[in-house]
Coordinates of C-alpha atoms and ligand atoms in Angstrom, one line a residue:
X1 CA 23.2 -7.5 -16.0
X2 CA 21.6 -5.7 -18.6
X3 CA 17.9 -5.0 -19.3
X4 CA 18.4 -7.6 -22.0
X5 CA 19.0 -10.1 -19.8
X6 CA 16.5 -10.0 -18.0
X7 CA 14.1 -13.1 -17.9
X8 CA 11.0 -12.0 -19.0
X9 CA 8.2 -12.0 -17.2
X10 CA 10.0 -9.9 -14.7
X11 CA 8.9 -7.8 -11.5
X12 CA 11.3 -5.2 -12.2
X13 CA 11.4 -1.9 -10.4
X14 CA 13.0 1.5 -11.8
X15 CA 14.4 2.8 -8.1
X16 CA 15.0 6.0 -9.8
X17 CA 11.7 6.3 -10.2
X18 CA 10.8 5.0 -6.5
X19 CA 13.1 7.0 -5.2
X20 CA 11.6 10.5 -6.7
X21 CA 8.5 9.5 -5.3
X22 CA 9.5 8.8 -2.3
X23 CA 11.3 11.9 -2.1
X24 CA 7.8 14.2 -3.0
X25 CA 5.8 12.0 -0.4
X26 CA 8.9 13.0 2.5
X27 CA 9.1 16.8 1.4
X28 CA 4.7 16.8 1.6
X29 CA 4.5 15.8 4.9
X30 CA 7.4 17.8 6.0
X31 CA 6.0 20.8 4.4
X32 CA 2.8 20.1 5.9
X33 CA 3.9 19.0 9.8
X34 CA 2.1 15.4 9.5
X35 CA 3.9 12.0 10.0
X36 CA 4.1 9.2 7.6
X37 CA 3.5 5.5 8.1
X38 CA 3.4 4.3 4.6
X39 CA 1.5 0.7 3.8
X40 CA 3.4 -1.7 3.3
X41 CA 0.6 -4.3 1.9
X42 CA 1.4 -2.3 -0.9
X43 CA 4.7 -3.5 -1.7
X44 CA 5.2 -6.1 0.6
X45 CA 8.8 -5.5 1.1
X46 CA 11.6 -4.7 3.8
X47 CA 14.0 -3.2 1.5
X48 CA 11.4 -0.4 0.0
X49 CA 9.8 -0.1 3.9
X50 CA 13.8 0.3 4.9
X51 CA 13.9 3.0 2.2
X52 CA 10.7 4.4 2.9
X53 CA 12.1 5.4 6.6
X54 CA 15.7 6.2 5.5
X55 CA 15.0 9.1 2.5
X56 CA 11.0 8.5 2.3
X57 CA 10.0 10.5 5.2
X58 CA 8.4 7.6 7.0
X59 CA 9.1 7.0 10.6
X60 CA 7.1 3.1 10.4
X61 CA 4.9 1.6 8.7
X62 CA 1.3 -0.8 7.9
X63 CA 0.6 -3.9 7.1
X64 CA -2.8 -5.4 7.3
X65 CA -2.2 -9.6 8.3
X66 CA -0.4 -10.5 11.4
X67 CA 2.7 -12.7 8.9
X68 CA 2.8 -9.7 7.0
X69 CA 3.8 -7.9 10.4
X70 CA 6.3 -10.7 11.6
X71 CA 8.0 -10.7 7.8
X72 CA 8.5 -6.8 8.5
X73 CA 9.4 -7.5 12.1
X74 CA 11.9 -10.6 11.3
X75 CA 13.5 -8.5 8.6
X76 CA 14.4 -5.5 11.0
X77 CA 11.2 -3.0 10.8
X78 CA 11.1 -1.5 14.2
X79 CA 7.7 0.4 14.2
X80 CA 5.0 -1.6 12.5
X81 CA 0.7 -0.7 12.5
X82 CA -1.4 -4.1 11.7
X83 CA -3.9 -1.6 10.3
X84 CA -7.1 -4.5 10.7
X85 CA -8.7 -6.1 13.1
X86 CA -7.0 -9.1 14.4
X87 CA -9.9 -12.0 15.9
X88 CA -8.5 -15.1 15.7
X89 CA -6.7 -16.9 18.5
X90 CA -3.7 -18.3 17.1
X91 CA -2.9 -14.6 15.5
X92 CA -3.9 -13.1 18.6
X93 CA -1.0 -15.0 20.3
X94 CA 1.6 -14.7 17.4
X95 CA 0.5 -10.9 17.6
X96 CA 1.2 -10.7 21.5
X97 CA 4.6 -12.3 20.9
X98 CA 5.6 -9.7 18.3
X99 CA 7.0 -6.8 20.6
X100 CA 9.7 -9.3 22.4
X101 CA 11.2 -9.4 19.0
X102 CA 12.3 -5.6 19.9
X103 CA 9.7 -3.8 18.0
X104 CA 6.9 -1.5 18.1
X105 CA 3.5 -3.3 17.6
X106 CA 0.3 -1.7 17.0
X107 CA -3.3 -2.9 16.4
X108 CA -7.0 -1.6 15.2
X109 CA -9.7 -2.7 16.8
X110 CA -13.4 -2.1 16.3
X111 CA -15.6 -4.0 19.7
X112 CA -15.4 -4.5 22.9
X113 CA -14.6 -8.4 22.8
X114 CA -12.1 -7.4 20.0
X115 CA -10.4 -5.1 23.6
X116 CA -10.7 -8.5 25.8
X117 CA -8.8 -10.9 23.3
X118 CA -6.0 -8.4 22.7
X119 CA -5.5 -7.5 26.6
X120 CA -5.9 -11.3 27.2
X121 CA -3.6 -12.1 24.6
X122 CA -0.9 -9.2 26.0
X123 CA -1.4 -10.9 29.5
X124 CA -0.4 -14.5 28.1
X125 CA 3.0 -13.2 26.5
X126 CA 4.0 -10.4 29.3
X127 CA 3.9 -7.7 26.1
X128 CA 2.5 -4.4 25.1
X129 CA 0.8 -3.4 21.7
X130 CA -0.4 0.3 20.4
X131 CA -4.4 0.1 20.1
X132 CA -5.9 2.1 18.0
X133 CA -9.8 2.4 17.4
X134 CA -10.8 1.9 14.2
X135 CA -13.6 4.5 13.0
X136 CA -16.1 3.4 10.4
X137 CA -15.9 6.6 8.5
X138 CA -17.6 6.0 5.3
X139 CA -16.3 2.7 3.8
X140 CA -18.5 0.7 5.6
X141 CA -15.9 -2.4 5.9
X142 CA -14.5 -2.3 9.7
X143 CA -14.8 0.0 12.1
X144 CA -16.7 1.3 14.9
X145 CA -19.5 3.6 14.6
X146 CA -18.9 7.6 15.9
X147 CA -21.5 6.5 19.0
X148 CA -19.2 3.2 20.6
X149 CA -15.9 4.7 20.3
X150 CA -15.4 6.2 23.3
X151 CA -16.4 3.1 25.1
X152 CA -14.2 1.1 23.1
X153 CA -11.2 3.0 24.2
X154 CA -11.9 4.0 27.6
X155 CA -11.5 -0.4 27.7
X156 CA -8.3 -0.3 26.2
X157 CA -7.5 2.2 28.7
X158 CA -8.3 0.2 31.1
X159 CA -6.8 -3.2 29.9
X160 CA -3.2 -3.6 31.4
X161 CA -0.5 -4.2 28.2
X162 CA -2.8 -1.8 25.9
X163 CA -2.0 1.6 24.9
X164 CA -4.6 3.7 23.3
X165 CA -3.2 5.4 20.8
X166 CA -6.1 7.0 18.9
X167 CA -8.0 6.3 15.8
X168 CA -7.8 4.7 12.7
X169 CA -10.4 6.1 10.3
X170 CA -8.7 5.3 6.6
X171 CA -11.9 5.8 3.9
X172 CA -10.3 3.6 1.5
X173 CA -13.7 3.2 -0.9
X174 CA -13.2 7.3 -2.3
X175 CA -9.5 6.8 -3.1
X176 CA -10.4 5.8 -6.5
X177 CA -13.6 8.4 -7.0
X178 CA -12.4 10.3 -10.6
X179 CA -12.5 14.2 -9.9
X180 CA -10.9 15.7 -7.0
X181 CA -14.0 17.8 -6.5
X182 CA -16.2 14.5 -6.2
X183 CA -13.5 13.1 -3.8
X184 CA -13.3 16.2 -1.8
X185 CA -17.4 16.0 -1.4
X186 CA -16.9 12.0 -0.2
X187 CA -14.4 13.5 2.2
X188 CA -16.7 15.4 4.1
X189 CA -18.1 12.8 5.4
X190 CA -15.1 11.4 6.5
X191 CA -14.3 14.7 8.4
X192 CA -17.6 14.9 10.1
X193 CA -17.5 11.5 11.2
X194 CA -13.7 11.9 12.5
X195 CA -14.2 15.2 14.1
X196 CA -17.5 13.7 15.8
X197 CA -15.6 10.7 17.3
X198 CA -12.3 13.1 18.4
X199 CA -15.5 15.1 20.5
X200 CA -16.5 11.6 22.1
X201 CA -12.6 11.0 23.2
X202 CA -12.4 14.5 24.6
X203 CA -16.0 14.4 26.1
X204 CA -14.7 11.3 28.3
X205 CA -11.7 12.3 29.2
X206 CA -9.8 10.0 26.2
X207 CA -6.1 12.0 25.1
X208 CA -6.7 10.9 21.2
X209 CA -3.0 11.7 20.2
X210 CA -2.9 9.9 16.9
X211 CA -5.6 9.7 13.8
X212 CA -4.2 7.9 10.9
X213 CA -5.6 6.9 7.6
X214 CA -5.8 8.4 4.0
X215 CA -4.1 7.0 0.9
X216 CA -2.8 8.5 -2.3
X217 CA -5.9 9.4 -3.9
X218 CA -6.9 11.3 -0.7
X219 CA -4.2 12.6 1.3
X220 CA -4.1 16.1 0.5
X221 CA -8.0 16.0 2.1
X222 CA -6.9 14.1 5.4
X223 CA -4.2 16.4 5.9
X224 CA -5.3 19.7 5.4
X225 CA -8.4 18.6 7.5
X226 CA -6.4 19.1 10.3
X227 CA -7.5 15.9 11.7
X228 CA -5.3 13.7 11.1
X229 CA -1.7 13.2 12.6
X230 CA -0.7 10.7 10.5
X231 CA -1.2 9.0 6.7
X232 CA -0.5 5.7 5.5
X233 CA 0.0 6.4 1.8
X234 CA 0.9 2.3 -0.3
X235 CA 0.9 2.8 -3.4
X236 CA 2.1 6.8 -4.3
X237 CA 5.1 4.7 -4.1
X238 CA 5.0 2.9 -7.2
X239 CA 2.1 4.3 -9.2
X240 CA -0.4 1.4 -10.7
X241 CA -2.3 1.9 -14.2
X242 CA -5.7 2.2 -11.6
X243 CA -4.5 5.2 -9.7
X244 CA -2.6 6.8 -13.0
X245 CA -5.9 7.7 -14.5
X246 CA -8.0 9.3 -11.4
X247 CA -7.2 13.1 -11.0
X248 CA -5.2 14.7 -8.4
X249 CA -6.0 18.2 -7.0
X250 CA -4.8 19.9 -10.0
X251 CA -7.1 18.2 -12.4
X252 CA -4.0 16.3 -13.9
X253 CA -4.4 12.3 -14.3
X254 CA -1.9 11.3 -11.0
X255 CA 0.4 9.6 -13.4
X256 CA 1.0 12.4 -15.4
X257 CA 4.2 14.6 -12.9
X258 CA 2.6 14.3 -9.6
X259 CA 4.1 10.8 -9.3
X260 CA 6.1 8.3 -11.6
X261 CA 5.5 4.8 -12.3
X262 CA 8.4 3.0 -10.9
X263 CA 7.0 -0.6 -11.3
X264 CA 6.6 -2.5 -13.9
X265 CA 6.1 -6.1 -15.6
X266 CA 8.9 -7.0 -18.3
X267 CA 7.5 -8.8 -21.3
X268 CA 8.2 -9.5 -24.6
X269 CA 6.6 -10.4 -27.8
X270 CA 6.6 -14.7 -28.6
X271 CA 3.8 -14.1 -31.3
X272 CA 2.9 -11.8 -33.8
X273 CA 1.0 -15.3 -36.1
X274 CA -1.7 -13.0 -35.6
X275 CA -3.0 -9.8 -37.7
X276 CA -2.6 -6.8 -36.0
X277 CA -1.5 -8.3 -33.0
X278 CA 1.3 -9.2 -30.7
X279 CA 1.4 -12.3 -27.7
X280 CA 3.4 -11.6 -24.8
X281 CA 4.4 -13.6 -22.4
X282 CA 3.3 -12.2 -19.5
X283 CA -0.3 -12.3 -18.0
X284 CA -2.9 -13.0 -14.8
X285 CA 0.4 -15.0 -13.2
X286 CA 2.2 -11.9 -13.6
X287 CA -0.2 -9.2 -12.8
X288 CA -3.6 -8.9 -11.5
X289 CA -6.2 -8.4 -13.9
X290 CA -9.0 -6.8 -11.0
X291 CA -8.5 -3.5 -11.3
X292 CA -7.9 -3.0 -15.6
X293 CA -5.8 -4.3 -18.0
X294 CA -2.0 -2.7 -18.0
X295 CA -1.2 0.3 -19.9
X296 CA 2.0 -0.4 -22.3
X297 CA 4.5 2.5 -21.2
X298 CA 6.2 4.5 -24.1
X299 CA 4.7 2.9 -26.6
X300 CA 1.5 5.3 -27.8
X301 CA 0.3 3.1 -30.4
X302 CA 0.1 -0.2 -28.8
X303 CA -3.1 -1.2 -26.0
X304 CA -3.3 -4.5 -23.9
X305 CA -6.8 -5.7 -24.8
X306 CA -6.6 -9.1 -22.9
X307 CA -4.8 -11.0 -20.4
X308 CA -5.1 -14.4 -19.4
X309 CA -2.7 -16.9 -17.5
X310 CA 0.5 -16.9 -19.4
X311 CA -0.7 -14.5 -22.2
X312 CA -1.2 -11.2 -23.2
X313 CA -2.8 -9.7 -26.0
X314 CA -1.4 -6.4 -27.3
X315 CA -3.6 -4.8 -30.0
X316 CA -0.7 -3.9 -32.6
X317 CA -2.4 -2.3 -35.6
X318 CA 0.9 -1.2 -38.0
X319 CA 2.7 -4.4 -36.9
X320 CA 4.9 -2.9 -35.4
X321 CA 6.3 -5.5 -33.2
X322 CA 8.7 -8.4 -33.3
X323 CA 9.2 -11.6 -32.1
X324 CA 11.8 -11.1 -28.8
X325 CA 10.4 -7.2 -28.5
X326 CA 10.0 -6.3 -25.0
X327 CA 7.6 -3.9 -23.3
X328 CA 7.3 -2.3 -20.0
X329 CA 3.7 -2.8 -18.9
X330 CA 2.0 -0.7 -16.1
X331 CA 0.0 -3.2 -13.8
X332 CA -3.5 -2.5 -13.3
X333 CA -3.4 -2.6 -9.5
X334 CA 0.4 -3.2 -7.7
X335 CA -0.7 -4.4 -4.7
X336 CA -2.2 -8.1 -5.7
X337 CA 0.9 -7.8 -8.9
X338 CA 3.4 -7.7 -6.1
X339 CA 2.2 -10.7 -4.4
X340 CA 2.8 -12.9 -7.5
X341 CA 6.4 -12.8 -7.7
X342 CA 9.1 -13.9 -5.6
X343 CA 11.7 -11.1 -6.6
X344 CA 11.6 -7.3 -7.4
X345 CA 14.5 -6.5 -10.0
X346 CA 16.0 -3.1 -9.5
X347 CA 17.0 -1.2 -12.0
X348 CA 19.2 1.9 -12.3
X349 CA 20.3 3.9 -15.1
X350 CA 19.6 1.1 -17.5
X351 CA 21.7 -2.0 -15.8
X352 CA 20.3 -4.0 -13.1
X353 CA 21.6 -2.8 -9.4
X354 CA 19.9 -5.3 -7.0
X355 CA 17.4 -8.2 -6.6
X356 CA 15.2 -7.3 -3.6
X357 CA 12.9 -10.6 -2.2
X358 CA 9.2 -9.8 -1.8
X359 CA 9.3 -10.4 1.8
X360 CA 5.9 -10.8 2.7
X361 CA 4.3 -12.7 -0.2
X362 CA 2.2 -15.0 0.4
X363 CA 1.4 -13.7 4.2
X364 CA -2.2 -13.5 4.0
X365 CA -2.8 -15.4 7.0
Ligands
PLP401 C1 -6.0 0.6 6.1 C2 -5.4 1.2 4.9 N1 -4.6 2.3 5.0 C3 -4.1 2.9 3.9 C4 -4.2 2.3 2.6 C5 -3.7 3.2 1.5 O1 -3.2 2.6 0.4 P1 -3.1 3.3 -1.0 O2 -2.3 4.6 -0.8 O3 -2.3 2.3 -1.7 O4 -4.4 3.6 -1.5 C6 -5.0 1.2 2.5 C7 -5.2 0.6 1.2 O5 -6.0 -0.3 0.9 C8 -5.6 0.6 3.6 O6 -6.3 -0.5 3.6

């Protein structure tokens, strides 16, 4: 198929474009010695997690609901972090049975009785899981504080069918903090708090061989801390309008060479009735709205200045658009814009190359 006949609104991904970034994400943490397990809440996908590991550099990856982590599981993901708590009884147990499905299952967890369900829940199914504490390091959503971690661990030591792994300390409330120098200063209390909580481990005895976390507004920070083994960079991948505009370490908006937006929702024009504006046909069903309205790619002189269910409304001031036009819009946020649609297109060089199923949408449970 041609871009032309595409069915508008589309999920469509430029792999081109995924596939450069992809590329600068493997040669980073190569350059830099640090291991990748990229998010895959981000995109929600086994084909891009499958490409992620085969040129991406990643050797597993996140998700943060237990039916995100069977999708990944079911569709042949081998090495998958449920990067949240798990509480719940049922999830505990579909959790537990994960790793007889020939994989490698990890967990976070933040309290003692959070230890006890998850060695319970090992017990009942005869399997193992990866534990990792998670470290409240600035965010304040989950996560231990510096003080209980080393008692938290030393009882997954303890618990038969855990593995402590190490920490989990991912700051995700600076990722979006506008200047790099105000988002190195947030960062230093994620070190402090990190390097604090390392000291407890070693103080008690407690080999800490892993600390994962960071994303792609902070990465460079996590890794040249030297405290971290391992980042869990979503949504470099792809690029969202939200991320585009903060700046990266060379004062450059993130979207503007460090990485290339590879997703983006196909729409076109069905009214211009209007003065000085054009209705597309794509809106909140087709991307979130949360995090910004989408910017219109390649087109300079046109601005989305509304969305609402089915519509959007492109500020068009020369009139410059016609009926059956079509326009690449940058979501606001990718993450929740994944989760609406049941299919990614693929595109390369101009003609469609694949359909790729969201695997995991809808897995919030
Ligand atoms: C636990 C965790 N790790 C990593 C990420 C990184 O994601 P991103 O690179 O998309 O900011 C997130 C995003 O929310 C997260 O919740």
């Amino acid at each position: 198929m041609t871009i032309d006949q595409i069915q508008t609104p589309a999920l469509v991904l430029d792999l081109d474009a995924l596939d450069r970034n992809l590329r600068r994400m493997a040669d980073f943490v190569e350059q830099h010695g640090i291991t990748l397990r990229t998010h895959g809440k981000m995109h929600k996908s086994a084909d891009v997690a499958r490409r992620q590991i085969e040129i991406g550099g990643a050797h597993g990856i996140c998700c943060q609901k237990v039916s995100e982590a069977e999708a990944f599981v079911r569709a042949g993901i081998r090495d998958v972090l449920v990067s949240n708590q798990v509480r719940d009884a049922v999830k505990l147990d579909r959790l537990a049975r994960l790793p007889a499905l020939g994989a490698r299952v990890g967990v976070c967890v933040d309290d003692l009785a959070g230890v006890a369900e998850l060695a319970a829940a090992v017990a009942r199914h005869g399997t193992e899981l990866d534990v990792l504490v998670e470290l409240d390091c600035g965010a304040r959503r989950c996560g231990a504080s510096v003080s209980e971690v080393a008692a938290i661990a030393r009882a997954v030591e303890a618990a038969p069918g855990l593995r402590f792994r190490g920490l989990q300390a991912y700051q995700g409330a600076m990722q979006h903090v506008q200047t790099w120098p105000a988002r190195e200063a947030a960062f230093a209390e994620v070190a402090e708090a990190v390097r604090a909580a390392k000291a407890a481990l070693a103080a008690a005895g407690l080999p800490c061989p892993t600390v994962t976390g960071g994303g792609t507004g902070s990465y460079p920070l996590e890794t040249a801390s030297g405290l971290y083994t391992e980042l869990q960079c979503g949504s470099y991948a792809f690029m969202d309008a939200d991320y585009g505009r903060i700046d990266g370490p060379d004062g450059q908006r993130l979207d503007a060479g460090a990485w290339d937006n590879a997703l983006f929702v196909l729409t076109q024009v069905m009214s211009t009735a209007g003065p000085g504006r054009a209705v597309c046909d794509a809106g909140l069903k087709a991307m979130s709205g949360e995090s910004g309205l989408p910017l219109v790619q390649g087109r300079s002189g046109l601005t989305c200045e509304d969305l609402s269910d089915e519509h959007c409304r492109i500020a068009d001031p020369d009139g410059v658009l016609s009926i059956g036009d079509k326009l690449w819009l940058v979501p606001g946020h990718c993450d929740p814009t994944v989760n609406l649609h049941d299919w990614y297109v693929g595109l390369r060089g101009g003609r469609v190359e694949t359909l790729w199923p969201v695997t995991a949408r809808g897995k919030l449970w």
